[in-house]
Coordinates of C-alpha atoms in Angstrom, one line a residue:
M1 CA -12.1 9.6 55.9
I2 CA -12.6 12.8 53.2
R3 CA -8.7 12.2 53.3
Q4 CA -8.9 8.7 52.7
K5 CA -11.7 9.2 49.8
T6 CA -9.2 12.2 47.9
L7 CA -6.5 9.5 48.1
R8 CA -8.8 6.7 46.4
L9 CA -9.9 9.2 44.1
W10 CA -6.4 10.0 42.9
I11 CA -5.4 6.5 42.9
G12 CA -8.3 5.6 40.7
I13 CA -7.6 8.5 38.3
V14 CA -4.1 7.6 38.3
S15 CA -4.7 3.9 37.3
S16 CA -6.8 4.6 34.6
A17 CA -4.3 6.8 32.9
G18 CA -1.9 3.9 33.3
I19 CA -4.4 1.2 31.9
I20 CA -5.1 3.6 28.9
C21 CA -1.6 4.2 28.3
A22 CA -0.7 0.4 28.6
A23 CA -3.5 -0.4 26.3
A24 CA -2.5 1.8 23.8
V25 CA 1.0 0.3 23.5
L26 CA -0.4 -3.2 22.6
F27 CA -1.1 -1.2 19.3
P28 CA 1.9 -2.5 16.7
R29 CA 1.9 1.3 15.4
V30 CA 2.8 2.4 19.1
E31 CA 5.4 0.0 19.7
R32 CA 7.3 0.9 16.7
F33 CA 6.8 4.3 17.9
I34 CA 8.4 3.6 21.4
I35 CA 11.5 1.2 19.5
T36 CA 11.9 4.4 17.5
L37 CA 12.0 7.1 20.1
A38 CA 14.6 5.0 22.1
E39 CA 16.7 4.2 19.3
E40 CA 17.0 7.8 18.5
H41 CA 17.2 9.3 22.1
L42 CA 17.6 6.4 24.7
I43 CA 20.5 4.0 23.0
R44 CA 21.5 5.9 19.7
R45 CA 21.2 2.8 17.9
K46 CA 19.5 0.1 16.0
V47 CA 17.8 -2.3 18.6
N48 CA 19.0 -5.8 18.3
F49 CA 16.0 -8.7 18.2
Y50 CA 13.4 -5.8 16.9
D51 CA 10.5 -8.6 16.5
D52 CA 11.6 -9.8 20.3
W53 CA 11.1 -6.0 21.4
M54 CA 7.8 -5.7 19.6
Q55 CA 6.7 -8.6 21.7
T56 CA 8.5 -7.5 24.8
L57 CA 6.7 -4.4 25.0
A58 CA 3.0 -6.2 24.6
A59 CA 3.9 -8.5 27.8
W60 CA 5.1 -5.2 29.3
A61 CA 1.8 -3.4 28.6
R62 CA 0.2 -6.5 30.0
G63 CA 2.0 -7.0 33.0
S64 CA 1.4 -3.1 33.7
I65 CA -2.1 -3.5 33.5
A66 CA -2.3 -6.9 35.7
I67 CA -0.2 -4.8 38.0
I68 CA -2.2 -1.9 38.2
L69 CA -5.4 -4.0 38.8
A70 CA -3.9 -5.7 41.4
V71 CA -2.7 -2.4 43.1
D72 CA -6.5 -1.0 42.7
F73 CA -7.8 -4.4 44.5
F74 CA -5.6 -4.1 47.2
T75 CA -6.3 -0.3 47.9
L76 CA -9.6 0.5 46.6
T77 CA -11.8 -2.0 48.0
D78 CA -12.2 -2.8 51.6
R79 CA -11.8 -6.1 51.2
G80 CA -8.9 -6.1 49.5
A81 CA -7.1 -3.3 52.2
R82 CA -8.3 -5.7 54.9
L83 CA -6.3 -8.2 52.9
F84 CA -3.0 -6.6 52.7
G85 CA -3.3 -5.3 56.1
T86 CA -3.1 -8.7 57.1
I87 CA -0.5 -10.0 54.7
R88 CA 1.7 -7.1 55.7
A89 CA 1.7 -7.8 59.6
E90 CA 2.3 -11.8 58.8
I91 CA 4.9 -10.9 56.7
K92 CA 6.6 -8.6 59.1
E93 CA 5.6 -11.1 62.2
C94 CA 7.6 -13.8 59.8
L95 CA 10.9 -11.3 59.4
D96 CA 11.1 -11.1 62.9
H97 CA 10.7 -14.6 63.7
T98 CA 14.1 -15.0 61.3
D99 CA 15.9 -12.7 63.3
G100 CA 18.2 -11.3 59.8
K101 CA 20.8 -10.2 62.2
S102 CA 21.7 -14.1 63.3
L103 CA 22.3 -14.6 58.9
L104 CA 24.8 -12.4 58.6
K105 CA 27.7 -14.6 60.3
P106 CA 26.8 -17.7 58.4
F107 CA 26.2 -15.6 55.3
G108 CA 29.8 -14.2 55.4
I109 CA 31.1 -17.8 56.0
L110 CA 29.2 -19.1 52.7
A111 CA 29.6 -16.3 50.8
A112 CA 33.4 -16.4 51.6
V113 CA 33.5 -20.5 50.6
Y114 CA 32.0 -19.5 47.5
L115 CA 34.3 -16.2 46.9
L116 CA 37.2 -18.8 47.5
G117 CA 35.8 -21.6 45.0
Y118 CA 35.1 -19.1 42.1
G119 CA 38.7 -17.3 42.5
S120 CA 40.0 -19.1 39.7
L121 CA 37.1 -18.5 37.4
I122 CA 37.3 -14.5 38.1
R123 CA 40.6 -14.4 37.6
A124 CA 40.5 -16.3 34.1
D125 CA 38.8 -13.5 33.0
Y126 CA 37.0 -15.2 30.0
L127 CA 34.3 -13.6 28.1
F128 CA 31.7 -16.7 28.3
A129 CA 29.5 -17.6 25.1
D130 CA 26.9 -14.6 25.1
D131 CA 29.2 -12.1 26.8
V132 CA 31.6 -11.6 23.7
A133 CA 28.5 -10.2 21.8
R134 CA 27.2 -7.9 24.6
A135 CA 30.4 -6.4 25.5
V136 CA 31.2 -5.5 21.6
E137 CA 27.9 -4.4 21.3
G138 CA 26.3 -3.3 24.6
Y139 CA 23.0 -5.0 23.7
H140 CA 20.7 -6.6 26.8
G141 CA 19.2 -9.4 24.8
W142 CA 17.5 -11.2 27.6
N143 CA 13.6 -9.9 26.4
G144 CA 13.4 -12.6 24.1
W145 CA 13.6 -15.4 26.7
S146 CA 11.3 -13.3 28.4
R147 CA 13.4 -12.4 31.4
H148 CA 12.0 -9.0 31.8
L149 CA 13.8 -8.5 35.3
A150 CA 17.4 -9.5 33.8
D151 CA 17.0 -6.7 31.1
L152 CA 15.7 -4.0 33.6
L153 CA 18.6 -4.7 36.6
S154 CA 21.2 -5.0 33.8
T155 CA 20.6 -1.5 33.3
F156 CA 21.0 -0.1 37.0
I157 CA 23.8 -2.4 37.9
H158 CA 25.9 -1.4 34.4
G159 CA 24.7 2.1 35.2
D160 CA 23.7 2.5 31.4
T161 CA 21.5 0.8 28.8
N162 CA 24.6 0.3 26.8
L163 CA 26.3 -2.7 28.6
A164 CA 29.8 -2.7 29.0
D165 CA 32.0 -5.5 30.6
I166 CA 32.2 -4.5 34.3
S167 CA 33.1 -7.7 35.8
P168 CA 33.8 -9.4 38.1
L169 CA 31.3 -6.7 39.8
P170 CA 28.5 -9.0 38.8
Q171 CA 30.3 -12.4 39.2
I172 CA 30.6 -11.3 42.8
L173 CA 26.7 -10.0 43.1
G174 CA 26.1 -13.3 41.7
I175 CA 28.4 -15.3 44.4
L176 CA 26.5 -13.0 47.1
L177 CA 22.7 -14.1 45.9
A178 CA 24.1 -17.4 45.9
A179 CA 25.2 -17.8 49.8
L180 CA 21.9 -15.9 50.6
G181 CA 19.9 -18.5 48.8
G182 CA 22.2 -21.3 50.5
V183 CA 21.7 -19.5 54.1
L184 CA 18.2 -19.2 53.4
L185 CA 17.6 -22.9 52.6
V186 CA 19.9 -24.0 55.7
R187 CA 17.2 -21.4 57.6
V188 CA 14.1 -23.1 56.3
L189 CA 15.0 -26.5 56.7
C190 CA 16.8 -26.6 59.6
G191 CA 15.8 -23.7 62.1
T192 CA 18.9 -23.2 63.5
I193 CA 21.8 -22.6 61.0
T194 CA 24.7 -25.3 61.8
A195 CA 28.3 -25.7 60.5
G196 CA 26.9 -29.1 58.8
A197 CA 23.7 -27.6 57.2
L198 CA 26.2 -24.8 56.1
M199 CA 28.5 -27.7 54.6
A200 CA 25.4 -29.4 53.5
A201 CA 24.6 -26.2 51.4
V202 CA 27.6 -25.8 49.4
P203 CA 26.5 -27.8 46.2
L204 CA 24.0 -25.1 46.0
G205 CA 26.6 -22.6 44.4
L206 CA 29.6 -24.9 43.9
S207 CA 27.8 -27.6 41.8
P208 CA 29.5 -28.1 37.9
Y209 CA 25.8 -26.7 36.6
F210 CA 25.9 -23.7 38.6
L211 CA 29.6 -22.9 37.8
E212 CA 28.2 -22.6 34.1
S213 CA 26.0 -20.0 35.3
L214 CA 28.1 -17.8 37.1
S215 CA 30.7 -18.1 34.1
Y216 CA 28.7 -15.6 32.4
K217 CA 29.9 -11.8 33.2
F218 CA 26.4 -10.4 32.6
D219 CA 24.1 -13.0 33.4
A220 CA 25.5 -14.1 36.5
P221 CA 23.6 -12.4 39.4
Y222 CA 20.1 -12.8 37.3
M223 CA 20.7 -16.6 37.5
A224 CA 21.8 -16.7 41.2
L225 CA 19.0 -14.5 42.0
S226 CA 16.3 -16.8 40.5
V227 CA 17.3 -19.2 42.8
A228 CA 17.2 -17.2 46.4
A229 CA 13.7 -16.6 44.8
G230 CA 12.8 -20.3 45.0
I231 CA 13.2 -20.4 48.4
A232 CA 12.7 -16.9 50.2
P233 CA 8.8 -17.4 50.2
F234 CA 9.5 -20.4 52.9
L235 CA 10.1 -18.0 55.4
C236 CA 6.5 -17.3 55.5
A237 CA 5.7 -21.2 55.5
G238 CA 3.8 -20.6 58.8
A239 CA 1.5 -17.8 57.6
K240 CA -0.3 -19.2 54.9
R241 CA -1.8 -15.4 53.4
A242 CA 1.7 -14.3 53.7
F243 CA 3.2 -17.4 52.1
I244 CA 1.0 -17.5 49.3
F245 CA 1.3 -14.0 48.3
V246 CA 5.3 -14.0 48.7
S247 CA 5.3 -17.2 46.6
V248 CA 3.5 -15.7 43.5
L249 CA 5.7 -12.5 43.7
S250 CA 8.9 -14.7 44.2
L251 CA 7.8 -17.1 41.4
L252 CA 7.2 -14.5 38.9
V253 CA 11.0 -13.1 39.9
M254 CA 12.2 -16.1 39.4
C255 CA 10.3 -16.6 35.9
M256 CA 11.6 -13.1 35.0
S257 CA 15.2 -13.7 35.8
Y258 CA 16.0 -17.4 34.8
Q259 CA 13.2 -20.0 34.4
A260 CA 15.5 -23.0 35.1
S261 CA 15.2 -22.7 38.6
S262 CA 11.6 -23.6 38.7
G263 CA 12.5 -27.1 40.7
V264 CA 13.8 -25.2 43.4
Y265 CA 10.5 -23.7 44.6
I266 CA 9.3 -27.9 44.7
L267 CA 12.2 -28.8 45.9
V268 CA 11.6 -27.0 49.4
T269 CA 7.9 -27.8 49.5
I270 CA 8.8 -31.7 49.3
M271 CA 11.1 -31.4 51.9
L272 CA 9.2 -29.4 54.0
L273 CA 6.1 -31.8 53.9
F274 CA 8.2 -35.1 54.0
R275 CA 9.5 -33.5 57.3
D276 CA 6.3 -32.4 59.2
W277 CA 4.9 -36.2 57.7
N278 CA 7.8 -37.9 59.0
S279 CA 8.0 -36.2 62.8
R280 CA 4.2 -36.1 62.9
S281 CA 4.5 -32.1 63.6
K282 CA 1.5 -31.4 61.7
T283 CA -1.8 -33.1 61.1
P284 CA -2.8 -34.7 57.8
A285 CA -5.2 -31.9 57.3
E286 CA -2.2 -29.3 57.9
L287 CA 0.0 -31.0 55.5
V288 CA -3.0 -31.1 52.8
S289 CA -3.7 -27.2 53.0
F290 CA 0.4 -26.2 53.0
G291 CA 1.0 -28.5 49.9
A292 CA -2.4 -27.3 48.3
A293 CA -1.2 -23.7 49.2
A294 CA 2.5 -24.3 47.3
A295 CA 1.0 -26.2 44.5
G296 CA -1.7 -23.4 43.8
S297 CA 0.6 -20.4 44.2
F298 CA 3.0 -22.3 42.1
C299 CA 0.3 -23.0 39.1
F300 CA -1.1 -19.4 39.4
A301 CA 2.3 -17.6 39.3
L302 CA 3.3 -19.6 36.1
V303 CA -0.1 -19.1 34.5
L304 CA 0.3 -15.3 35.1
F305 CA 3.8 -15.8 33.6
R306 CA 2.8 -17.8 30.6
Y307 CA -0.1 -15.6 29.4
I308 CA 0.8 -12.4 30.3
F309 CA 4.6 -11.1 30.9
M310 CA 5.9 -14.4 28.5
V311 CA 7.0 -13.2 25.3
A312 CA 5.6 -15.6 22.7
G313 CA 7.3 -17.8 20.5
T314 CA 10.3 -17.8 22.4
T315 CA 12.8 -20.4 20.8
G316 CA 16.5 -21.1 20.3
H317 CA 19.3 -23.5 20.7
G318 CA 17.0 -26.1 19.4
T319 CA 14.7 -25.7 22.0
S320 CA 11.0 -24.5 22.3
T321 CA 8.9 -22.9 25.1
S322 CA 5.6 -24.9 23.8
L323 CA 4.3 -27.0 26.2
L324 CA 3.2 -30.7 25.8
A325 CA -0.1 -31.2 24.4
L326 CA -2.4 -32.7 26.9
P327 CA -2.3 -36.2 25.5
R328 CA 1.5 -36.7 25.4
L329 CA 1.9 -34.7 29.0
L330 CA 2.9 -37.7 30.9
P331 CA 4.8 -39.9 28.1
G332 CA 6.6 -36.6 26.9
M333 CA 7.6 -35.7 31.1
V334 CA 9.0 -39.2 31.0
N335 CA 11.2 -38.9 28.0
N336 CA 12.6 -35.7 29.1
L337 CA 12.9 -37.3 32.9
G338 CA 14.8 -40.1 31.1
T339 CA 16.7 -37.8 29.0
Y340 CA 17.4 -35.1 31.9
L341 CA 18.8 -38.2 34.3
S342 CA 20.7 -39.7 31.4
T343 CA 22.8 -36.4 31.1
V344 CA 23.4 -35.8 34.4
N345 CA 24.9 -39.5 34.7
Q346 CA 27.2 -38.8 31.9
D347 CA 28.2 -35.5 33.0
F348 CA 29.0 -36.3 36.6
G349 CA 32.7 -38.2 37.3
L350 CA 32.6 -41.4 40.0
P351 CA 33.7 -39.3 42.9
W352 CA 30.8 -36.7 42.4
K353 CA 28.0 -39.6 41.6
A354 CA 29.3 -41.9 45.0
G355 CA 29.2 -38.8 46.9
A356 CA 25.4 -37.8 45.8
A357 CA 24.4 -41.5 45.7
A358 CA 26.1 -42.1 49.4
I359 CA 24.2 -38.9 50.5
C360 CA 20.6 -40.3 49.2
V361 CA 21.1 -43.4 51.0
L362 CA 21.8 -42.0 54.3
F363 CA 19.2 -39.7 54.3
V364 CA 16.9 -42.6 53.3
I365 CA 18.3 -44.7 56.2
H366 CA 18.3 -42.1 59.3
A367 CA 15.1 -40.5 58.0
A368 CA 13.4 -44.2 58.5
R369 CA 15.3 -44.3 61.8
E370 CA 14.0 -41.2 62.6
S371 CA 10.9 -41.7 61.9
M372 CA 7.4 -41.4 63.6
Q373 CA 5.5 -43.5 60.9
R374 CA 5.1 -46.8 61.7
G375 CA 5.5 -49.9 59.1
I376 CA 7.0 -50.2 55.5
L377 CA 6.4 -46.4 55.1
R378 CA 9.0 -45.0 57.2
L379 CA 11.2 -46.9 54.3
L380 CA 9.3 -46.4 51.2
V381 CA 8.5 -42.5 51.6
P382 CA 12.2 -41.1 51.9
L383 CA 12.7 -43.3 48.7
L384 CA 10.1 -42.0 47.4
V385 CA 10.7 -38.5 48.7
V386 CA 14.5 -38.9 46.9
F387 CA 13.4 -39.8 43.7
V388 CA 10.2 -36.9 43.1
S389 CA 13.1 -34.7 44.4
C390 CA 15.8 -35.8 41.6
A391 CA 12.7 -35.8 39.3
M392 CA 11.6 -32.4 40.4
S393 CA 14.7 -30.5 40.3
Y394 CA 14.6 -30.1 36.5
G395 CA 11.7 -28.0 37.6
A396 CA 8.9 -26.8 35.2
Y397 CA 11.2 -28.0 31.9
L398 CA 9.6 -31.6 32.2
A399 CA 6.8 -30.3 30.4
L400 CA 8.3 -28.5 27.7
E401 CA 7.9 -30.1 23.8
V402 CA 11.7 -29.8 23.5
P403 CA 13.6 -28.0 26.7
L404 CA 17.1 -27.1 27.3
F405 CA 19.6 -29.3 28.7
A406 CA 22.6 -27.1 28.8
P407 CA 24.6 -27.5 32.4
R408 CA 23.4 -23.9 33.3
A409 CA 19.5 -25.2 32.5
L410 CA 20.5 -28.3 35.2
I411 CA 21.2 -26.0 38.4
G412 CA 18.4 -27.8 39.9
F413 CA 20.5 -30.7 40.5
G414 CA 23.1 -29.1 42.9
V415 CA 20.2 -27.5 44.7
F416 CA 18.9 -30.9 45.0
I417 CA 21.9 -32.3 46.4
A418 CA 22.1 -29.2 49.3
V419 CA 18.3 -30.2 49.9
I420 CA 18.8 -33.9 50.9
G421 CA 22.7 -32.9 52.8
I422 CA 21.0 -30.1 54.6
A423 CA 18.0 -32.4 55.5
L424 CA 20.3 -35.0 56.4
V425 CA 22.6 -33.6 58.9
S426 CA 19.1 -31.9 60.5
F427 CA 18.4 -35.3 61.8
R428 CA 19.4 -36.2 65.6
R429 CA 21.7 -39.4 64.4
G430 CA 21.3 -40.9 67.7
T431 CA 24.4 -40.9 69.7
H432 CA 26.5 -43.4 68.3
P433 CA 29.7 -41.5 67.0
A434 CA 29.5 -43.0 63.3
G435 CA 25.7 -42.1 63.4
R436 CA 26.7 -38.4 63.8
G437 CA 29.9 -38.5 61.5
I438 CA 29.4 -40.7 58.4
P439 CA 27.2 -38.4 57.2
L440 CA 29.1 -35.4 57.5
L441 CA 31.9 -36.7 56.1
C442 CA 30.4 -37.4 53.1
I443 CA 29.1 -34.1 52.8
I444 CA 32.7 -32.8 53.4
A445 CA 33.7 -35.4 50.6
L446 CA 31.5 -34.1 48.0
D447 CA 32.0 -30.4 48.9
W448 CA 35.7 -31.1 48.3
C449 CA 35.1 -32.7 44.8
F450 CA 33.3 -29.6 44.0
F451 CA 35.8 -27.2 45.4
T452 CA 39.0 -28.5 43.8
F453 CA 36.3 -28.9 40.3
A454 CA 35.9 -25.1 40.4
F455 CA 39.3 -24.4 40.6
S456 CA 40.4 -26.7 38.2
Y457 CA 37.8 -25.3 35.8
G458 CA 38.5 -21.7 36.2
N459 CA 42.6 -22.6 35.4
A460 CA 40.9 -24.7 32.4
L461 CA 39.2 -21.7 31.4
A462 CA 42.3 -19.3 31.5
D463 CA 44.0 -22.5 29.6
Q464 CA 41.8 -22.8 26.7
K465 CA 41.2 -18.7 26.7
R466 CA 45.3 -18.9 25.4
Y467 CA 44.8 -21.4 23.0
N468 CA 41.8 -20.0 21.7
D469 CA 43.8 -16.5 21.0
F470 CA 46.7 -18.6 19.6
R471 CA 44.8 -20.5 17.1
V472 CA 42.7 -17.1 15.8
E473 CA 45.7 -15.0 15.8
M474 CA 47.6 -17.7 13.1
L475 CA 44.3 -17.3 11.2
L476 CA 44.5 -13.5 11.2
H477 CA 48.0 -13.4 10.3
D478 CA 47.7 -15.8 7.5
L479 CA 44.1 -13.2 6.4
S480 CA 46.4 -10.2 6.7
V481 CA 48.8 -12.2 4.1
L482 CA 46.6 -13.2 1.6
F483 CA 44.4 -10.1 1.7
P484 CA 46.9 -7.3 2.5
N485 CA 44.9 -4.2 1.2
R486 CA 41.6 -3.8 3.3
T487 CA 38.5 -2.3 1.3
S488 CA 34.9 -1.3 2.2
R489 CA 33.9 -4.5 0.0
D490 CA 36.0 -7.1 2.3
P491 CA 35.0 -10.7 1.8
A492 CA 32.8 -12.0 4.1
V493 CA 34.6 -14.8 6.5
R494 CA 32.7 -18.2 7.4
L495 CA 34.5 -20.2 10.3
K496 CA 33.8 -23.9 9.9
N497 CA 34.6 -26.5 12.7
D498 CA 36.3 -25.6 16.3
T499 CA 39.6 -25.5 17.6
G500 CA 39.0 -27.9 20.0
F501 CA 39.9 -28.2 23.9
G502 CA 43.5 -27.2 24.8
P503 CA 45.3 -30.5 26.8
F504 CA 44.1 -29.1 29.9
T505 CA 40.3 -29.5 29.5
E506 CA 41.1 -32.5 27.7
N507 CA 42.9 -34.1 31.1
I508 CA 39.6 -32.8 33.5
A509 CA 37.6 -34.5 31.1
R510 CA 38.6 -38.0 31.7
H511 CA 37.2 -38.3 35.0
Y512 CA 34.7 -35.3 34.8
P513 CA 33.3 -34.7 31.0
V514 CA 30.5 -32.4 32.0
I515 CA 33.7 -29.5 31.7
K516 CA 33.7 -30.2 27.7
R517 CA 30.0 -29.2 27.8
I518 CA 30.5 -26.5 30.4
I519 CA 33.5 -24.5 28.2
P520 CA 32.1 -23.0 25.1
G521 CA 32.9 -24.3 21.8
S522 CA 35.9 -21.5 20.5
R523 CA 34.2 -20.9 16.9
Y524 CA 31.3 -18.5 18.5
Y525 CA 34.3 -16.7 20.6
H526 CA 36.5 -16.6 17.4
T527 CA 33.7 -14.8 15.0
Y528 CA 32.3 -12.3 17.3
K529 CA 35.5 -11.3 19.6
Y530 CA 38.2 -11.1 16.9
M531 CA 36.8 -11.6 13.5
T532 CA 33.9 -9.1 13.8
G533 CA 34.1 -7.1 16.8
Y534 CA 37.6 -6.1 16.9
F535 CA 39.3 -6.6 13.2
H536 CA 35.6 -6.0 11.2
W537 CA 35.9 -8.8 9.1
D538 CA 32.3 -9.3 7.4
E539 CA 30.8 -12.5 9.4
G540 CA 29.5 -14.7 6.7
T541 CA 26.2 -16.0 7.9
S542 CA 24.1 -14.4 5.1
W543 CA 25.1 -16.9 2.8
A544 CA 22.8 -19.1 0.6
G545 CA 24.3 -22.7 1.0
N546 CA 28.1 -23.7 1.0
P547 CA 30.0 -22.5 -2.0
D548 CA 32.6 -24.5 -3.4
L549 CA 35.6 -22.6 -2.8
P550 CA 39.2 -23.4 -4.0
V551 CA 41.7 -23.6 -1.5
V552 CA 44.5 -20.8 -1.4
F553 CA 45.9 -22.0 2.0
D554 CA 46.7 -24.9 4.0
S555 CA 48.8 -25.0 7.6
Y556 CA 49.0 -27.6 10.4
Y557 CA 46.3 -25.3 11.9
H558 CA 43.7 -24.5 9.3
T559 CA 42.7 -24.5 5.6
I560 CA 41.7 -21.0 3.7
K561 CA 39.1 -21.5 0.7
S562 CA 38.1 -18.3 -1.2
D563 CA 37.5 -17.0 -4.3
G564 CA 38.3 -12.9 -3.7
T565 CA 34.5 -12.7 -2.6
Y566 CA 33.6 -15.1 0.2
I567 CA 36.1 -17.0 2.4
V568 CA 35.6 -20.1 4.2
A569 CA 38.3 -20.9 7.2
V570 CA 38.3 -24.4 8.3
F571 CA 40.0 -25.1 11.4
K572 CA 42.0 -28.2 12.2
Q573 CA 41.8 -30.2 15.1

């Protein structure tokens, strides 16, 4: 008893000191002092995005205070200690029931499938968008998007605060995390892991939208982690306290690694509720209780993230983190949903649309046939589940003023296809051979389409890299002829237009338009990798306006304008 009181006393002292230190960081002068120390002794260079780091330190301070208070509740109060003991026992029971060893083989199979599918992408060795600047400058840069976990984990994965290109290690880690998420999804929705359910899980990690996420050499593991984090809590779905506790923690992990995966948790919740309603395996009261626990956990975690961990005013790529005002919430969400579905419709080729539609239709048919419910509800509810799941796959982004519609922000759609497919193969499907085989054939066909697209996408990246290099080398040669004597006051260079896509990409885009949205524009690639990073030209982003410069060189590939102080290089397509 005396020992326990002493331990609590020390916890209280350490907690008080921690809260005081964290509160001190909330003062701007202290934040500037910490950044200066980091610049001089830790990273040994000026930080990028200074204002973002000021806000990040404040978010870390608020988060530290919240964590300390939570730890104090679970350790210093009798009620909290009893609650934590119950949660720990429930988590242990759920993990024992899951039997992690039984997941190793299916995890290995799905990881092998993903590794094979991403083989051409890894071989392409393409510095993808932000990768170029990170490889050249070594900065993190995720804190401005409140992705604090990505900032923290990247230091450990790269073994340094100054990031270097260690590919393909981060992409392999991302692939393994995607495979883990797929296996957990099958385990949660099916209970028993079968070959058919594993095949249905393939779109989670091989959808065209997830391809862009795994294309980032530096971001890949954190984007994949966010998906797995949205699935993991449902291993504890049978234990309410543990489920709520793990849900809140996992959803915070998702928010601080990649928020575009916010729809994953909602998708699994909807499907579990539908499965139990359809089979009448739970009473209405039990369904309401589980739904309320999931919804409450989701909202609570997002509120915590918004007001404690989120960096205020994060914007970029023409987007905003501001929520829709209450009077505009419903029409704004409808408008965002329309844009989301329209974007997916434009991105997907006909084979993908046909495969996804067939899986959804078969799900409705088999769900209605297997239903223990009566009347028209056995058909209407599965239809509603498909529509609501499709809409909710976009997650919390639906409620934003200006959400992001880049392919990487739509990774929830691949999870939607996987969830519907896994639920489809989990039905008994009767005894007729057609009833057993048709859903599986549709799933295999869609998997094959995604698989072949992943190969062609990686090859297109390699071809685009060669084409980009050729165009910029031509430009650099002409610039070196026009300006042979490099000085400390070299002209600033501004690039206009894009070099366009290579013939390989143009060919694929005839049937799969999304590839032109996934492969990044070459202008960004050229500017950072060659002009500034490698050849030390001054980037002309600080100019005011667009000066009218005389043409000093014109060729088949580009036009160069300059007055000796400024240079504008205009790529021809």
